[in-house]
Amino acid sequence: MAVLVDIYSQDWMSEEAFKNQIAGLVNEDLRFYPKIGNSADIRMLVTDHLRQGLAARLPGLELIQKLGAGVDTMVSDPELPSHVRITRIKHNVTAMEMARYCLAYVLQDVQNMILHKDKQNQAIWEPIAPKRVTDLTVGVLGLGHIGGAAARLFAEAGFSVIGWSRSLKTMDGIHSVAGADGLQNLLRSSDYVASILPSTPQTENLFDLAKFKLMKPESMLINVGRGTLIVEQDLVTALDHGYLGHAVLDVCRQEPLPEESPMWHHPGITITPHISGWDLDDGLSVVTENYLRLTEGRKLLHEIDRRAGY
Ligand code: NDP
């Protein structure tokens, strides 16, 4: 059995660094794209992005191990045969990193940090009371591996937390809701909304003008899930009309965000270039583990449901 590794984003990790992280596989038939060799031997593909046409060149492919969490582009790839399984990385280090990213932007607002910097620039000493976290509600969309970590972090910090997911959850300190009504209630009552949802046919364009109109006028939307969740033109319109106060976007519909996008310079939008979940730490150990499990016919770790799309 051969494993093909395709580190699509070359600036992310070198071949050498990758080999160091998957020491258990170095004695196996490990090939690095584009050196495919006899493609019929390849049963496992390890990649952060499924290259167009690659799956069709691998007739023996059984498993794609995604080097990350979001599998939307793989799941929606019409060329990927239905029997090919997909596993992802679930790492607590990344989850906590993303949870802290969301908390940081919320706390920046709670403590009026940008306002105080403005005052400093004008040499104005003006004590303004921070908001009280116990008076504030954070709505977390998605209570999975990452969303669950974020919801718990907000609850620990003292916020009231509402979490929206497909299935209801029992989580200490988190009010779990589901369905269209649950989402409406969450949007109406949240001061901050952190979206940590996968991109699926059900979540695509979730945030349109009608949803923005439900939000509190001063509220903040933070999107670290996927850019497809937001109708970007509607977001700009909603901010211009004051339906919400601010949006922090770590992900955009088109990445990199095109230079001509009005979102770059909108005063109500903060953009970061898809960096909220960066550190994989030792998360690549799942690659070796899933290779072993595949060869031994055991249950794979972190397999996604291709029909659900996540
Ligand atoms: P999980 O699969 O663990 O969790 C997904 C959550 O979304 C689950 O709670 C699920 O509900 C919920 N969900 C899915 N579809 C719906 C729906 N239609 N309505 C309501 N809730 C829904 O994913 P993770 O938490 O690990 O990751 C979430 C996303 O974050 C990834 O898919 C990826 O797109 C993004 N991401 C972004 C990164 C970045 O750097 N910006 C890095 C890593 C991930 P249920 O629990 O009921 O199934």
XYZ file of C-alpha atoms and ligand atoms in Angstrom:
358
model
C 0.000 0.000 0.000
C 1.331 3.414 -0.959
C 0.503 6.784 0.572
C 0.559 9.929 -1.537
C 1.204 13.177 0.293
C 0.229 16.400 -1.438
C 1.116 19.468 0.577
C -0.829 21.810 -1.651
C 0.054 24.968 0.267
C 3.832 24.724 0.041
C 4.397 27.665 2.378
C 2.561 25.752 5.095
C 5.019 22.884 5.620
C 8.070 21.406 3.869
C 8.381 17.702 2.953
C 11.120 17.316 5.570
C 9.045 18.895 8.337
C 6.104 16.719 7.353
C 8.213 13.532 7.465
C 9.424 14.454 10.947
C 5.825 14.619 12.125
C 4.798 11.260 10.722
C 7.819 9.225 11.742
C 5.718 6.055 11.885
C 5.211 6.169 8.129
C 8.703 6.898 6.833
C 9.482 3.220 6.223
C 6.289 2.798 4.222
C 5.820 3.521 0.533
C 5.445 7.255 1.010
C 5.332 9.431 -2.094
C 5.172 13.178 -2.418
C 3.161 14.856 -5.157
C 3.894 15.197 -8.094
C 5.992 11.967 -7.873
C 3.001 9.636 -8.018
C 4.723 6.549 -9.510
C 2.402 3.578 -10.082
C -0.883 5.211 -9.178
C -2.711 1.877 -8.765
C -0.773 1.235 -5.488
C -1.996 4.390 -3.805
C -4.760 3.699 -1.265
C -4.394 6.791 0.884
C -4.008 10.446 -0.058
C -2.901 12.966 2.575
C -3.542 16.555 1.594
C -4.830 19.963 2.656
C -6.568 20.506 -0.702
C -7.858 17.999 -3.237
C -6.264 19.033 -6.514
C -8.631 19.060 -9.472
C -8.338 15.807 -11.416
C -6.097 14.048 -8.878
C -8.722 11.652 -7.498
C -9.484 10.422 -11.018
C -5.801 9.495 -11.423
C -5.829 7.263 -8.319
C -7.989 4.192 -9.125
C -7.098 2.396 -5.854
C -7.847 5.369 -3.599
C -9.766 4.427 -0.425
C -9.064 7.250 1.985
C -8.297 10.951 1.906
C -6.801 12.253 5.124
C -7.440 16.000 5.170
C -4.647 18.067 6.705
C -7.111 20.289 8.513
C -10.744 20.412 9.597
C -12.822 21.864 6.744
C -13.704 19.233 4.153
C -16.274 21.175 2.104
C -14.319 21.330 -1.161
C -13.526 17.595 -0.985
C -17.076 16.578 -0.174
C -18.475 18.632 -3.026
C -15.914 17.403 -5.568
C -17.982 15.639 -8.263
C -14.926 13.625 -9.355
C -14.477 11.914 -5.995
C -15.971 8.386 -6.137
C -18.585 7.806 -3.426
C -16.654 4.906 -1.819
C -13.647 7.078 -0.945
C -13.695 7.882 2.771
C -12.538 11.186 4.232
C -10.950 11.725 7.613
C -9.947 15.049 9.130
C -7.763 16.397 11.901
C -9.339 17.231 15.238
C -6.825 18.813 17.474
C -7.429 20.524 20.774
C -4.544 22.937 20.225
C -6.206 24.317 17.073
C -9.635 24.348 18.680
C -8.384 26.367 21.646
C -6.475 28.698 19.357
C -9.684 29.469 17.444
C -11.697 29.794 20.633
C -9.173 32.342 21.918
C -9.318 34.227 18.609
C -13.085 34.663 19.066
C -12.703 35.591 22.742
C -9.977 38.138 21.915
C -12.219 40.097 19.542
C -15.082 40.000 22.009
C -12.891 41.194 24.896
C -11.445 43.943 22.733
C -14.974 45.297 22.466
C -15.916 44.598 26.085
C -12.894 46.594 27.324
C -13.328 49.374 24.700
C -9.730 48.829 23.614
C -10.000 50.425 20.183
C -11.846 53.403 21.643
C -9.114 53.922 24.261
C -6.410 53.765 21.600
C -8.283 56.465 19.663
C -8.479 58.573 22.824
C -4.761 58.070 23.396
C -4.030 59.259 19.856
C -5.887 62.463 20.726
C -4.179 62.740 24.177
C -7.586 62.442 25.853
C -7.845 60.829 29.327
C -11.417 59.569 29.447
C -12.387 56.734 31.795
C -15.177 54.709 30.151
C -16.629 51.747 32.014
C -15.964 48.380 30.410
C -19.091 46.356 29.613
C -20.032 43.744 32.211
C -19.573 40.238 30.816
C -22.382 38.967 33.015
C -24.771 41.292 31.149
C -23.664 39.977 27.757
C -24.716 37.004 25.637
C -22.540 35.170 23.146
C -24.216 33.020 20.512
C -21.997 30.266 19.165
C -23.034 28.679 15.870
C -21.720 25.126 15.727
C -21.054 23.191 18.917
C -18.629 20.692 17.407
C -14.965 20.204 18.142
C -14.036 23.870 17.736
C -17.393 25.540 18.449
C -17.751 23.477 21.626
C -14.333 24.686 22.835
C -15.298 28.295 22.078
C -18.653 28.009 23.837
C -16.981 26.579 26.955
C -14.338 29.322 26.944
C -16.991 32.056 26.755
C -18.967 30.412 29.548
C -15.820 30.197 31.716
C -15.192 33.908 31.062
C -18.615 34.700 32.539
C -20.767 35.347 29.457
C -24.209 33.852 28.980
C -23.776 31.410 26.116
C -26.304 30.073 23.608
C -25.092 27.394 21.210
C -26.752 26.374 17.941
C -26.169 22.989 16.355
C -28.122 20.429 14.335
C -28.694 18.214 17.349
C -29.358 19.501 20.863
C -26.493 19.129 23.329
C -26.106 18.874 27.055
C -23.204 21.115 27.985
C -22.628 22.757 31.366
C -23.298 26.507 31.250
C -24.462 26.503 27.623
C -28.037 26.902 26.489
C -28.314 24.584 23.500
C -30.735 25.373 20.681
C -31.425 23.901 17.247
C -33.543 24.531 14.188
C -34.667 27.750 12.498
C -36.438 29.057 15.625
C -33.388 28.356 17.762
C -31.223 30.343 15.360
C -33.647 33.263 15.276
C -33.757 33.424 19.068
C -29.978 33.234 19.262
C -29.525 36.086 16.768
C -32.114 38.252 18.547
C -30.544 37.816 21.986
C -26.801 37.741 21.294
C -24.407 40.656 21.707
C -21.712 38.626 19.959
C -22.221 35.819 17.443
C -19.319 33.471 16.729
C -19.891 31.359 13.639
C -17.902 28.132 13.690
C -19.937 26.120 11.222
C -18.811 23.928 8.340
C -19.787 24.866 4.809
C -22.581 22.535 3.697
C -25.585 23.007 1.407
C -27.600 23.816 4.580
C -25.213 26.447 5.958
C -24.272 28.153 2.694
C -25.666 31.737 2.549
C -27.008 31.311 6.086
C -26.269 34.969 6.815
C -28.374 36.993 4.409
C -30.086 40.334 4.936
C -33.066 38.727 6.692
C -30.756 37.162 9.302
C -28.762 40.355 9.793
C -32.024 42.198 10.455
C -32.613 39.892 13.425
C -29.326 40.839 15.095
C -28.906 43.508 17.775
C -27.826 46.838 16.258
C -24.594 46.976 18.272
C -23.783 43.296 17.929
C -20.651 41.747 16.492
C -20.455 38.787 14.118
C -17.260 36.752 14.105
C -16.916 34.211 11.311
C -14.142 31.641 11.553
C -16.127 28.805 9.909
C -16.284 29.320 6.156
C -16.810 32.367 3.948
C -19.678 30.742 2.044
C -21.873 31.174 5.123
C -22.149 34.898 4.505
C -23.773 36.762 1.623
C -21.065 39.391 1.583
C -23.039 42.080 -0.253
C -25.825 41.667 2.318
C -23.297 42.033 5.129
C -22.085 45.362 3.735
C -25.699 46.542 3.325
C -26.575 45.381 6.843
C -23.608 47.223 8.369
C -24.433 50.363 6.373
C -27.995 50.229 7.758
C -26.815 49.518 11.309
C -28.508 46.107 11.552
C -25.343 44.948 13.323
C -22.331 46.845 14.611
C -19.258 45.009 13.401
C -18.080 41.883 11.601
C -14.780 40.090 12.136
C -14.033 37.792 9.229
C -11.228 35.251 9.306
C -12.680 33.522 6.249
C -14.095 34.952 3.037
C -16.034 33.533 0.135
C -13.054 34.014 -2.148
C -9.602 33.688 -0.595
C -7.434 35.654 -0.846
C -10.075 38.370 -0.625
C -9.926 40.222 -3.981
C -8.257 43.633 -3.845
C -11.412 45.324 -5.171
C -13.663 43.932 -2.416
C -15.444 46.751 -0.527
C -14.984 44.711 2.651
C -11.262 45.615 2.855
C -11.975 49.248 3.668
C -15.363 49.053 5.382
C -15.148 50.639 8.861
C -17.476 47.982 10.244
C -15.374 45.035 9.065
C -12.178 43.529 10.433
C -10.440 41.012 8.196
C -7.768 38.468 9.055
C -6.363 36.117 6.390
C -7.666 32.715 7.534
C -5.253 32.438 10.446
C -7.481 31.752 13.443
C -6.711 28.018 13.387
C -3.031 27.742 12.602
C -1.110 25.535 14.970
C -1.447 21.791 14.379
C 1.139 20.992 17.050
C 1.316 17.163 17.100
C -2.047 16.859 15.333
C -0.432 15.089 12.369
C -0.110 11.911 14.457
C -3.584 11.075 13.136
C -2.053 10.524 9.684
C 0.035 7.594 10.930
C -2.774 6.296 13.106
C -5.304 6.296 10.272
C -2.805 4.625 7.937
C -2.439 1.797 10.457
C -6.187 1.585 10.986
C -6.836 1.468 7.236
C -4.315 -1.319 6.672
C -5.697 -3.289 9.645
C -9.347 -2.646 8.722
C -10.071 -0.862 12.011
C -12.376 2.095 12.654
C -10.805 5.292 11.357
C -10.302 8.359 13.537
C -12.340 11.509 12.785
C -14.096 10.179 9.707
C -16.602 12.644 8.300
C -20.076 11.825 7.035
C -19.879 12.591 3.325
C -23.671 12.883 3.021
C -23.910 15.438 5.861
C -20.875 17.255 4.458
C -18.869 17.507 7.688
P -17.394 19.777 13.733
O -17.738 18.903 12.595
O -16.796 19.169 14.941
O -18.703 20.581 14.216
C -19.595 21.172 13.340
C -20.737 21.755 14.145
O -21.620 22.446 13.244
C -21.564 20.679 14.844
O -21.955 21.110 16.120
C -22.804 20.560 13.933
O -23.994 20.135 14.594
C -22.945 21.987 13.469
N -23.718 22.061 12.228
C -23.404 21.533 11.025
N -24.387 21.786 10.135
C -25.333 22.491 10.797
C -26.608 23.023 10.441
N -27.088 22.881 9.197
N -27.312 23.667 11.386
C -26.847 23.796 12.656
N -25.645 23.318 13.056
C -24.906 22.661 12.143
O -16.450 20.914 13.126
P -15.348 21.800 13.877
O -15.960 22.428 15.058
O -14.117 21.020 14.073
O -15.028 22.884 12.732
C -16.034 23.741 12.237
C -15.545 24.433 10.989
O -14.530 25.387 11.290
C -14.872 23.526 9.957
O -15.803 22.807 9.192
C -14.105 24.526 9.120
O -14.918 24.999 8.062
C -13.826 25.673 10.086
N -12.395 25.821 10.375
C -11.793 27.029 10.141
C -10.464 27.215 10.438
C -9.823 28.564 10.299
O -8.602 28.684 10.377
N -10.592 29.618 10.104
C -9.626 26.108 10.930
C -10.355 24.893 11.199
C -11.699 24.766 10.908
P -24.084 18.667 15.268
O -23.154 18.720 16.462
O -25.497 18.546 15.681
O -23.632 17.685 14.241
